[in-house]
mmCIF file of C-alpha atoms and ligand atoms in Angstrom:
data_model
loop_
_atom_site.group_PDB
_atom_site.id
_atom_site.type_symbol
_atom_site.label_atom_id
_atom_site.label_comp_id
_atom_site.label_asym_id
_atom_site.label_seq_id
_atom_site.Cartn_x
_atom_site.Cartn_y
_atom_site.Cartn_z
ATOM 1 C CA MET A 1 -21.538 -0.281 -13.875
ATOM 2 C CA SER A 2 -23.707 0.994 -16.711
ATOM 3 C CA GLU A 3 -25.402 -1.283 -19.249
ATOM 4 C CA ASN A 4 -23.456 -0.142 -22.271
ATOM 5 C CA PRO A 5 -20.617 2.159 -21.315
ATOM 6 C CA LEU A 6 -19.042 2.204 -24.781
ATOM 7 C CA PRO A 7 -21.919 3.006 -27.144
ATOM 8 C CA SER A 8 -19.917 5.457 -29.231
ATOM 9 C CA ILE A 9 -17.111 3.072 -30.146
ATOM 10 C CA ASP A 10 -17.267 1.609 -33.611
ATOM 11 C CA PRO A 11 -17.664 -2.217 -33.562
ATOM 12 C CA ARG A 12 -14.476 -2.571 -35.617
ATOM 13 C CA ASP A 13 -12.544 -0.625 -33.005
ATOM 14 C CA LYS A 14 -14.040 -2.741 -30.261
ATOM 15 C CA ALA A 15 -12.920 -5.890 -32.089
ATOM 16 C CA GLU A 16 -9.460 -4.410 -32.532
ATOM 17 C CA ILE A 17 -9.202 -3.612 -28.823
ATOM 18 C CA LEU A 18 -10.233 -7.145 -27.886
ATOM 19 C CA ALA A 19 -7.775 -8.691 -30.350
ATOM 20 C CA GLN A 20 -4.948 -6.586 -28.939
ATOM 21 C CA ALA A 21 -5.376 -8.261 -25.571
ATOM 22 C CA LEU A 22 -4.272 -11.619 -27.014
ATOM 23 C CA PRO A 23 -0.489 -11.237 -26.530
ATOM 24 C CA TYR A 24 -1.053 -10.203 -22.907
ATOM 25 C CA ILE A 25 -3.404 -13.093 -22.268
ATOM 26 C CA ARG A 26 -0.815 -15.446 -23.734
ATOM 27 C CA ARG A 27 2.020 -13.902 -21.716
ATOM 28 C CA PHE A 28 0.202 -14.097 -18.390
ATOM 29 C CA HIS A 29 -1.638 -17.384 -18.923
ATOM 30 C CA GLY A 30 -1.100 -19.616 -15.892
ATOM 31 C CA LYS A 31 0.864 -16.858 -14.125
ATOM 32 C CA THR A 32 0.111 -15.491 -10.673
ATOM 33 C CA LEU A 33 -0.862 -11.844 -10.313
ATOM 34 C CA VAL A 34 -1.066 -10.358 -6.837
ATOM 35 C CA ILE A 35 -3.440 -7.421 -6.642
ATOM 36 C CA LYS A 36 -3.630 -5.092 -3.643
ATOM 37 C CA TYR A 37 -7.010 -3.468 -3.506
ATOM 38 C CA GLY A 38 -6.924 -0.448 -1.149
ATOM 39 C CA GLY A 39 -8.499 0.822 1.314
ATOM 40 C CA ASN A 40 -8.816 4.089 -0.343
ATOM 41 C CA ALA A 41 -9.430 2.776 -3.883
ATOM 42 C CA MET A 42 -12.529 0.855 -2.877
ATOM 43 C CA THR A 43 -14.914 3.379 -1.436
ATOM 44 C CA ASP A 44 -17.118 3.684 -4.560
ATOM 45 C CA PRO A 45 -19.591 0.775 -5.095
ATOM 46 C CA ALA A 46 -19.546 1.099 -8.921
ATOM 47 C CA LEU A 47 -15.751 0.865 -8.964
ATOM 48 C CA GLN A 48 -15.903 -2.136 -6.636
ATOM 49 C CA ALA A 49 -18.185 -3.964 -9.035
ATOM 50 C CA ASP A 50 -15.869 -3.109 -11.953
ATOM 51 C CA PHE A 51 -12.918 -4.388 -9.951
ATOM 52 C CA ALA A 52 -14.670 -7.676 -9.190
ATOM 53 C CA GLU A 53 -15.499 -8.148 -12.883
ATOM 54 C CA ASP A 54 -11.880 -7.494 -13.841
ATOM 55 C CA VAL A 55 -10.646 -10.116 -11.386
ATOM 56 C CA VAL A 56 -13.098 -12.691 -12.760
ATOM 57 C CA LEU A 57 -12.162 -11.887 -16.347
ATOM 58 C CA LEU A 58 -8.454 -12.374 -15.594
ATOM 59 C CA LYS A 59 -9.231 -15.704 -13.927
ATOM 60 C CA LEU A 60 -11.396 -16.891 -16.821
ATOM 61 C CA VAL A 61 -8.693 -16.168 -19.403
ATOM 62 C CA GLY A 62 -6.323 -18.385 -17.438
ATOM 63 C CA MET A 63 -4.439 -16.122 -15.043
ATOM 64 C CA ASN A 64 -4.224 -16.642 -11.286
ATOM 65 C CA PRO A 65 -5.266 -13.451 -9.536
ATOM 66 C CA VAL A 66 -4.762 -13.285 -5.770
ATOM 67 C CA VAL A 67 -6.405 -10.334 -4.036
ATOM 68 C CA VAL A 68 -5.018 -8.741 -0.881
ATOM 69 C CA HIS A 69 -7.245 -6.023 0.502
ATOM 70 C CA GLY A 70 -6.773 -3.054 2.788
ATOM 71 C CA GLY A 71 -9.400 -1.173 4.708
ATOM 72 C CA GLY A 72 -8.079 2.106 6.079
ATOM 73 C CA PRO A 73 -11.213 4.250 5.563
ATOM 74 C CA GLN A 74 -13.526 1.431 6.681
ATOM 75 C CA ILE A 75 -11.511 0.913 9.895
ATOM 76 C CA GLU A 76 -11.517 4.662 10.471
ATOM 77 C CA THR A 77 -15.335 4.806 10.209
ATOM 78 C CA ALA A 78 -15.731 1.924 12.663
ATOM 79 C CA LEU A 79 -13.290 3.498 15.143
ATOM 80 C CA ASN A 80 -15.116 6.825 14.940
ATOM 81 C CA ARG A 81 -18.379 5.077 15.786
ATOM 82 C CA LEU A 82 -16.708 3.922 19.015
ATOM 83 C CA GLY A 83 -15.484 7.436 19.677
ATOM 84 C CA LYS A 84 -11.878 6.559 18.782
ATOM 85 C CA LYS A 85 -9.639 8.304 16.285
ATOM 86 C CA GLY A 86 -6.960 6.564 14.263
ATOM 87 C CA GLU A 87 -3.376 7.588 14.816
ATOM 88 C CA PHE A 88 -0.522 6.927 12.404
ATOM 89 C CA VAL A 89 3.251 6.825 12.724
ATOM 90 C CA GLN A 90 5.237 6.695 9.487
ATOM 91 C CA GLY A 91 2.234 5.359 7.581
ATOM 92 C CA MET A 92 1.366 2.630 10.111
ATOM 93 C CA ARG A 93 -1.812 2.630 12.200
ATOM 94 C CA VAL A 94 -1.088 2.616 15.936
ATOM 95 C CA THR A 95 -2.964 -0.511 17.054
ATOM 96 C CA ASP A 96 -3.929 -0.903 20.711
ATOM 97 C CA ALA A 97 -5.923 -3.971 21.822
ATOM 98 C CA GLU A 98 -9.303 -2.352 21.151
ATOM 99 C CA THR A 99 -8.218 -1.099 17.734
ATOM 100 C CA MET A 100 -6.973 -4.617 16.905
ATOM 101 C CA GLU A 101 -10.444 -6.005 17.598
ATOM 102 C CA VAL A 102 -11.977 -3.403 15.301
ATOM 103 C CA VAL A 103 -9.359 -4.103 12.627
ATOM 104 C CA GLU A 104 -10.147 -7.834 12.730
ATOM 105 C CA TRP A 105 -13.861 -7.488 12.422
ATOM 106 C CA VAL A 106 -13.780 -4.762 9.803
ATOM 107 C CA LEU A 107 -11.186 -6.487 7.612
ATOM 108 C CA ALA A 108 -12.187 -10.139 7.947
ATOM 109 C CA GLY A 109 -15.870 -9.664 8.690
ATOM 110 C CA GLU A 110 -16.808 -6.790 6.461
ATOM 111 C CA VAL A 111 -14.385 -5.712 3.752
ATOM 112 C CA GLN A 112 -13.166 -9.192 2.831
ATOM 113 C CA GLN A 113 -16.684 -10.587 2.668
ATOM 114 C CA ASP A 114 -17.866 -7.636 0.550
ATOM 115 C CA ILE A 115 -15.136 -8.381 -1.992
ATOM 116 C CA VAL A 116 -15.828 -12.126 -1.908
ATOM 117 C CA GLY A 117 -19.524 -11.414 -2.530
ATOM 118 C CA LEU A 118 -18.854 -9.077 -5.443
ATOM 119 C CA ILE A 119 -16.457 -11.512 -7.135
ATOM 120 C CA ASN A 120 -18.954 -14.341 -6.741
ATOM 121 C CA GLN A 121 -21.699 -12.123 -8.113
ATOM 122 C CA ALA A 122 -19.512 -11.432 -11.145
ATOM 123 C CA GLY A 123 -19.261 -15.190 -11.780
ATOM 124 C CA GLY A 124 -16.048 -16.075 -9.954
ATOM 125 C CA LYS A 125 -15.444 -18.364 -6.990
ATOM 126 C CA ALA A 126 -13.767 -16.281 -4.315
ATOM 127 C CA VAL A 127 -12.624 -17.584 -0.947
ATOM 128 C CA GLY A 128 -11.819 -15.208 1.896
ATOM 129 C CA LEU A 129 -8.805 -15.895 4.130
ATOM 130 C CA THR A 130 -6.909 -14.148 6.873
ATOM 131 C CA GLY A 131 -3.255 -14.812 7.566
ATOM 132 C CA ARG A 132 -4.360 -17.331 10.197
ATOM 133 C CA ASP A 133 -5.947 -19.642 7.640
ATOM 134 C CA GLY A 134 -3.645 -22.465 6.690
ATOM 135 C CA GLY A 135 -1.039 -20.892 9.002
ATOM 136 C CA MET A 136 -0.278 -18.470 6.202
ATOM 137 C CA ILE A 137 1.162 -15.303 7.799
ATOM 138 C CA ARG A 138 3.412 -15.559 10.860
ATOM 139 C CA ALA A 139 4.189 -12.203 12.417
ATOM 140 C CA ARG A 140 5.804 -10.501 15.393
ATOM 141 C CA LYS A 141 5.538 -7.039 16.836
ATOM 142 C CA LEU A 142 6.997 -4.456 14.501
ATOM 143 C CA ARG A 143 9.911 -2.546 15.986
ATOM 144 C CA MET A 144 9.540 0.809 14.312
ATOM 145 C CA LEU A 145 12.596 3.022 14.332
ATOM 146 C CA ASP A 146 12.226 6.697 13.563
ATOM 147 C CA ASN A 147 12.966 7.541 9.911
ATOM 148 C CA LYS A 148 15.089 10.514 10.827
ATOM 149 C CA ASP A 149 16.570 9.407 14.156
ATOM 150 C CA PRO A 150 17.015 5.615 14.346
ATOM 151 C CA SER A 151 17.874 5.822 18.056
ATOM 152 C CA VAL A 152 14.181 6.597 18.663
ATOM 153 C CA GLU A 153 11.746 3.648 18.621
ATOM 154 C CA HIS A 154 7.977 4.165 18.228
ATOM 155 C CA ASP A 155 5.549 1.818 19.967
ATOM 156 C CA VAL A 156 2.809 1.194 17.403
ATOM 157 C CA GLY A 157 1.111 -1.584 19.420
ATOM 158 C CA GLN A 158 -0.062 -4.705 17.589
ATOM 159 C CA VAL A 159 1.302 -3.748 14.192
ATOM 160 C CA GLY A 160 2.914 -6.827 12.729
ATOM 161 C CA ASP A 161 6.189 -7.443 11.000
ATOM 162 C CA ILE A 162 6.004 -10.508 8.763
ATOM 163 C CA VAL A 163 8.180 -13.390 9.974
ATOM 164 C CA SER A 164 7.222 -15.781 7.176
ATOM 165 C CA ILE A 165 4.469 -16.544 4.698
ATOM 166 C CA ASP A 166 3.422 -20.097 3.917
ATOM 167 C CA PRO A 167 1.521 -19.771 0.635
ATOM 168 C CA SER A 168 0.358 -23.393 0.425
ATOM 169 C CA VAL A 169 -3.294 -22.582 1.187
ATOM 170 C CA VAL A 170 -3.316 -19.947 -1.570
ATOM 171 C CA LYS A 171 -1.756 -22.383 -4.028
ATOM 172 C CA ALA A 172 -4.258 -25.097 -3.156
ATOM 173 C CA LEU A 173 -7.131 -22.713 -3.829
ATOM 174 C CA GLN A 174 -5.657 -21.512 -7.104
ATOM 175 C CA ASP A 175 -5.272 -25.057 -8.341
ATOM 176 C CA ASP A 176 -8.973 -25.532 -7.722
ATOM 177 C CA ALA A 177 -10.078 -22.486 -9.729
ATOM 178 C CA PHE A 178 -10.810 -20.390 -6.644
ATOM 179 C CA ILE A 179 -9.812 -16.751 -6.248
ATOM 180 C CA PRO A 180 -8.179 -16.135 -2.848
ATOM 181 C CA VAL A 181 -9.046 -12.865 -1.103
ATOM 182 C CA VAL A 182 -6.608 -12.250 1.751
ATOM 183 C CA SER A 183 -7.080 -9.980 4.787
ATOM 184 C CA PRO A 184 -3.775 -8.621 6.108
ATOM 185 C CA ILE A 185 -3.895 -10.135 9.592
ATOM 186 C CA GLY A 186 -1.069 -12.241 10.960
ATOM 187 C CA PHE A 187 -0.616 -14.401 14.039
ATOM 188 C CA GLY A 188 2.230 -14.521 16.537
ATOM 189 C CA GLU A 189 3.969 -17.170 18.638
ATOM 190 C CA ASN A 190 1.240 -17.073 21.275
ATOM 191 C CA ASN A 191 -1.541 -16.945 18.708
ATOM 192 C CA GLU A 192 -1.911 -13.194 19.198
ATOM 193 C CA SER A 193 -3.202 -11.159 16.254
ATOM 194 C CA TYR A 194 -1.243 -8.614 14.271
ATOM 195 C CA ASN A 195 -2.442 -5.819 12.055
ATOM 196 C CA ILE A 196 -0.151 -5.733 9.034
ATOM 197 C CA ASN A 197 -0.104 -3.081 6.343
ATOM 198 C CA ALA A 198 -1.830 -4.603 3.307
ATOM 199 C CA ASP A 199 0.789 -3.355 0.834
ATOM 200 C CA VAL A 200 3.461 -5.131 2.855
ATOM 201 C CA VAL A 201 1.432 -8.380 2.816
ATOM 202 C CA ALA A 202 0.741 -8.109 -0.926
ATOM 203 C CA SER A 203 4.412 -7.504 -1.696
ATOM 204 C CA LYS A 204 5.693 -10.391 0.412
ATOM 205 C CA LEU A 205 2.970 -12.734 -0.861
ATOM 206 C CA ALA A 206 3.896 -11.835 -4.460
ATOM 207 C CA THR A 207 7.491 -12.756 -3.662
ATOM 208 C CA VAL A 208 6.783 -16.108 -2.015
ATOM 209 C CA LEU A 209 4.283 -17.076 -4.723
ATOM 210 C CA GLY A 210 6.809 -16.204 -7.433
ATOM 211 C CA ALA A 211 4.186 -13.887 -8.935
ATOM 212 C CA GLU A 212 4.682 -12.446 -12.399
ATOM 213 C CA LYS A 213 3.102 -9.149 -11.465
ATOM 214 C CA LEU A 214 2.199 -7.102 -8.404
ATOM 215 C CA VAL A 215 -0.412 -4.378 -8.898
ATOM 216 C CA LEU A 216 -1.090 -1.958 -6.045
ATOM 217 C CA LEU A 217 -4.341 -0.066 -6.632
ATOM 218 C CA THR A 218 -4.555 3.165 -4.690
ATOM 219 C CA ASN A 219 -6.221 6.573 -4.653
ATOM 220 C CA THR A 220 -3.604 8.638 -6.465
ATOM 221 C CA PRO A 221 -2.469 8.505 -10.112
ATOM 222 C CA GLY A 222 0.729 6.822 -8.877
ATOM 223 C CA VAL A 223 3.801 8.185 -7.125
ATOM 224 C CA LEU A 224 3.942 11.963 -7.461
ATOM 225 C CA ASN A 225 6.954 14.268 -7.235
ATOM 226 C CA LYS A 226 7.049 17.427 -5.120
ATOM 227 C CA ALA A 227 5.327 19.375 -7.929
ATOM 228 C CA GLY A 228 2.506 16.831 -7.959
ATOM 229 C CA GLU A 229 3.542 15.313 -11.306
ATOM 230 C CA LEU A 230 3.281 11.588 -11.948
ATOM 231 C CA LEU A 231 6.548 9.637 -11.906
ATOM 232 C CA THR A 232 5.941 6.876 -14.436
ATOM 233 C CA ASP A 233 9.051 4.908 -13.662
ATOM 234 C CA LEU A 234 11.179 4.614 -10.526
ATOM 235 C CA THR A 235 14.454 2.865 -9.775
ATOM 236 C CA ALA A 236 15.756 1.888 -6.327
ATOM 237 C CA ARG A 237 18.149 4.848 -6.343
ATOM 238 C CA GLU A 238 15.412 7.320 -7.264
ATOM 239 C CA ILE A 239 13.215 5.890 -4.518
ATOM 240 C CA ASP A 240 15.988 6.422 -1.951
ATOM 241 C CA GLU A 241 16.142 10.070 -3.005
ATOM 242 C CA LEU A 242 12.368 10.498 -2.691
ATOM 243 C CA PHE A 243 12.495 8.977 0.805
ATOM 244 C CA ALA A 244 15.408 11.204 1.800
ATOM 245 C CA ASP A 245 13.872 14.486 0.635
ATOM 246 C CA GLY A 246 10.456 13.726 2.131
ATOM 247 C CA THR A 247 8.529 13.480 -1.172
ATOM 248 C CA ILE A 248 7.096 10.153 -0.022
ATOM 249 C CA SER A 249 5.103 10.148 3.198
ATOM 250 C CA GLY A 250 2.198 8.457 4.989
ATOM 251 C CA GLY A 251 0.703 5.352 3.373
ATOM 252 C CA MET A 252 3.029 5.722 0.384
ATOM 253 C CA LEU A 253 6.004 4.760 2.599
ATOM 254 C CA PRO A 254 5.083 1.093 3.183
ATOM 255 C CA LYS A 255 3.647 0.907 -0.353
ATOM 256 C CA ILE A 256 6.897 1.899 -2.044
ATOM 257 C CA SER A 257 9.146 -0.109 0.267
ATOM 258 C CA GLY A 258 7.011 -3.184 -0.275
ATOM 259 C CA ALA A 259 6.918 -2.630 -4.027
ATOM 260 C CA LEU A 260 10.679 -2.232 -4.179
ATOM 261 C CA ASP A 261 11.270 -5.363 -2.076
ATOM 262 C CA ALA A 262 9.050 -7.358 -4.434
ATOM 263 C CA ALA A 263 10.843 -6.011 -7.514
ATOM 264 C CA LYS A 264 14.229 -6.853 -5.987
ATOM 265 C CA SER A 265 13.044 -10.354 -5.065
ATOM 266 C CA GLY A 266 12.176 -11.294 -8.611
ATOM 267 C CA VAL A 267 8.594 -10.137 -9.209
ATOM 268 C CA ASN A 268 8.892 -9.107 -12.849
ATOM 269 C CA ALA A 269 6.481 -6.195 -12.977
ATOM 270 C CA VAL A 270 5.454 -4.022 -10.048
ATOM 271 C CA HIS A 271 2.958 -1.205 -10.612
ATOM 272 C CA ILE A 272 1.256 1.371 -8.422
ATOM 273 C CA ILE A 273 -1.878 2.493 -10.251
ATOM 274 C CA ASP A 274 -4.981 4.626 -9.757
ATOM 275 C CA GLY A 275 -7.838 2.443 -8.566
ATOM 276 C CA ARG A 276 -10.279 5.325 -9.051
ATOM 277 C CA VAL A 277 -10.046 4.885 -12.839
ATOM 278 C CA PRO A 278 -12.704 2.373 -13.953
ATOM 279 C CA HIS A 279 -11.118 -0.950 -15.004
ATOM 280 C CA ALA A 280 -7.633 0.457 -14.294
ATOM 281 C CA MET A 281 -6.324 -3.030 -13.588
ATOM 282 C CA LEU A 282 -7.609 -4.457 -16.856
ATOM 283 C CA LEU A 283 -5.995 -1.635 -18.804
ATOM 284 C CA GLU A 284 -2.720 -2.211 -16.969
ATOM 285 C CA ILE A 285 -2.616 -5.951 -17.531
ATOM 286 C CA LEU A 286 -4.240 -6.419 -20.950
ATOM 287 C CA THR A 287 -3.170 -3.379 -22.979
ATOM 288 C CA ASP A 288 0.038 -1.620 -23.950
ATOM 289 C CA GLN A 289 -1.153 1.478 -22.158
ATOM 290 C CA ALA A 290 1.206 2.366 -19.297
ATOM 291 C CA TYR A 291 -0.532 3.617 -16.186
ATOM 292 C CA GLY A 292 0.695 4.870 -12.857
ATOM 293 C CA THR A 293 4.196 4.199 -11.590
ATOM 294 C CA MET A 294 6.328 1.205 -12.453
ATOM 295 C CA ILE A 295 8.874 0.201 -9.818
ATOM 296 C CA ARG A 296 12.187 -1.181 -11.037
ATOM 297 C CA SER A 297 14.683 -3.124 -8.974
ATOM 298 C CA HIS A 298 17.720 -1.218 -10.301
HETATM 299 P P1 ADP B 1 -4.114 2.855 0.274
HETATM 300 O O1 ADP B 1 -5.402 2.628 0.955
HETATM 301 O O2 ADP B 1 -4.221 2.758 -1.210
HETATM 302 O O3 ADP B 1 -2.985 2.036 0.824
HETATM 303 P P2 ADP B 1 -2.739 5.074 1.573
HETATM 304 O O4 ADP B 1 -3.420 6.287 2.089
HETATM 305 O O5 ADP B 1 -2.206 4.116 2.559
HETATM 306 O O6 ADP B 1 -3.756 4.401 0.538
HETATM 307 O O7 ADP B 1 -1.517 5.506 0.646
HETATM 308 C C1 ADP B 1 -1.700 6.380 -0.458
HETATM 309 C C2 ADP B 1 -1.498 7.837 -0.034
HETATM 310 O O8 ADP B 1 -0.118 8.155 0.127
HETATM 311 C C3 ADP B 1 -1.958 8.860 -1.053
HETATM 312 O O9 ADP B 1 -3.345 9.048 -1.031
HETATM 313 C C4 ADP B 1 -1.194 10.100 -0.620
HETATM 314 O O10 ADP B 1 -1.968 10.845 0.315
HETATM 315 C C5 ADP B 1 0.012 9.559 0.123
HETATM 316 N N1 ADP B 1 1.284 9.962 -0.470
HETATM 317 C C6 ADP B 1 2.354 10.360 0.227
HETATM 318 N N2 ADP B 1 3.375 10.679 -0.572
HETATM 319 C C7 ADP B 1 2.952 10.488 -1.838
HETATM 320 C C8 ADP B 1 3.572 10.661 -3.130
HETATM 321 N N3 ADP B 1 4.834 11.104 -3.274
HETATM 322 N N4 ADP B 1 2.831 10.358 -4.226
HETATM 323 C C9 ADP B 1 1.562 9.909 -4.114
HETATM 324 N N5 ADP B 1 0.933 9.737 -2.923
HETATM 325 C C10 ADP B 1 1.610 10.015 -1.788
HETATM 326 MG MG1 MG B 2 -2.202 2.088 2.780
#
């Protein structure tokens, strides 16, 4: 965050840029926007501060941003300190009991509180929640079938599959001008904890909140084809093809499936964008500039 990052822009151009945001502010006024902040998009402190400012700006012009955060790299660092190494199956972190403990304290204790602090510092009123708060995210153990051979089931430990989301606590906070910041942890029938992929939580939360937009910030320019070129627009059929030919792998698997589910369930605009670009979210929401990959339901 530099003092004056746009010194070379003519004041008239600056005014023009600001004025051009008006139709977008009008369109999204009072609407809910669910924003997934990775994991991998949040490792740079300057970008984190920019992100927090963007969230506050959106709130102050009358939108209802809800932040869901990830924490892959942060969990990895904590596990390494304990001499453990993360293991993934089809984009999901294998979560034994010890890993679950680490996941809970890193996500709810560290990453979530960092984001809450930054948003508050930028002038917003953020409140951190896990899926336990207000009984928000009910989960059960994910039964993961192999992508290629569905007769094979992988045991990924305490990875959660969402049973239901009760968004009433999020709504109550929104009505009171707070900005909810949600850690992707769910609870089961016996009050056990589940580690849920943050993209999956963001997508489902966007659906149950009837969000206007879902923005998934990540560490690539968007979805890339085999040649490494950005795919600006994807339909359900095209996504099936990318799954089938192996173009999509790792963390992009739950991201795209979640995004597609949200698009099919009525979330109007679903975007996967590059969180490493300063103010990427602001550009996506308040300008006519198209960034990253837009996911369409058909
Ligand atoms: P995040 O923390 O944002 O969820 P993930 O690592 O879980 O990040 O998911 C994003 C990663 O998915 C990218 O960094 C990339 O390594 C991987 N990936 C796999 N297939 C693709 C693809 N076709 N296009 C872009 N990224 C892909
Ligand atoms: Mg991920």
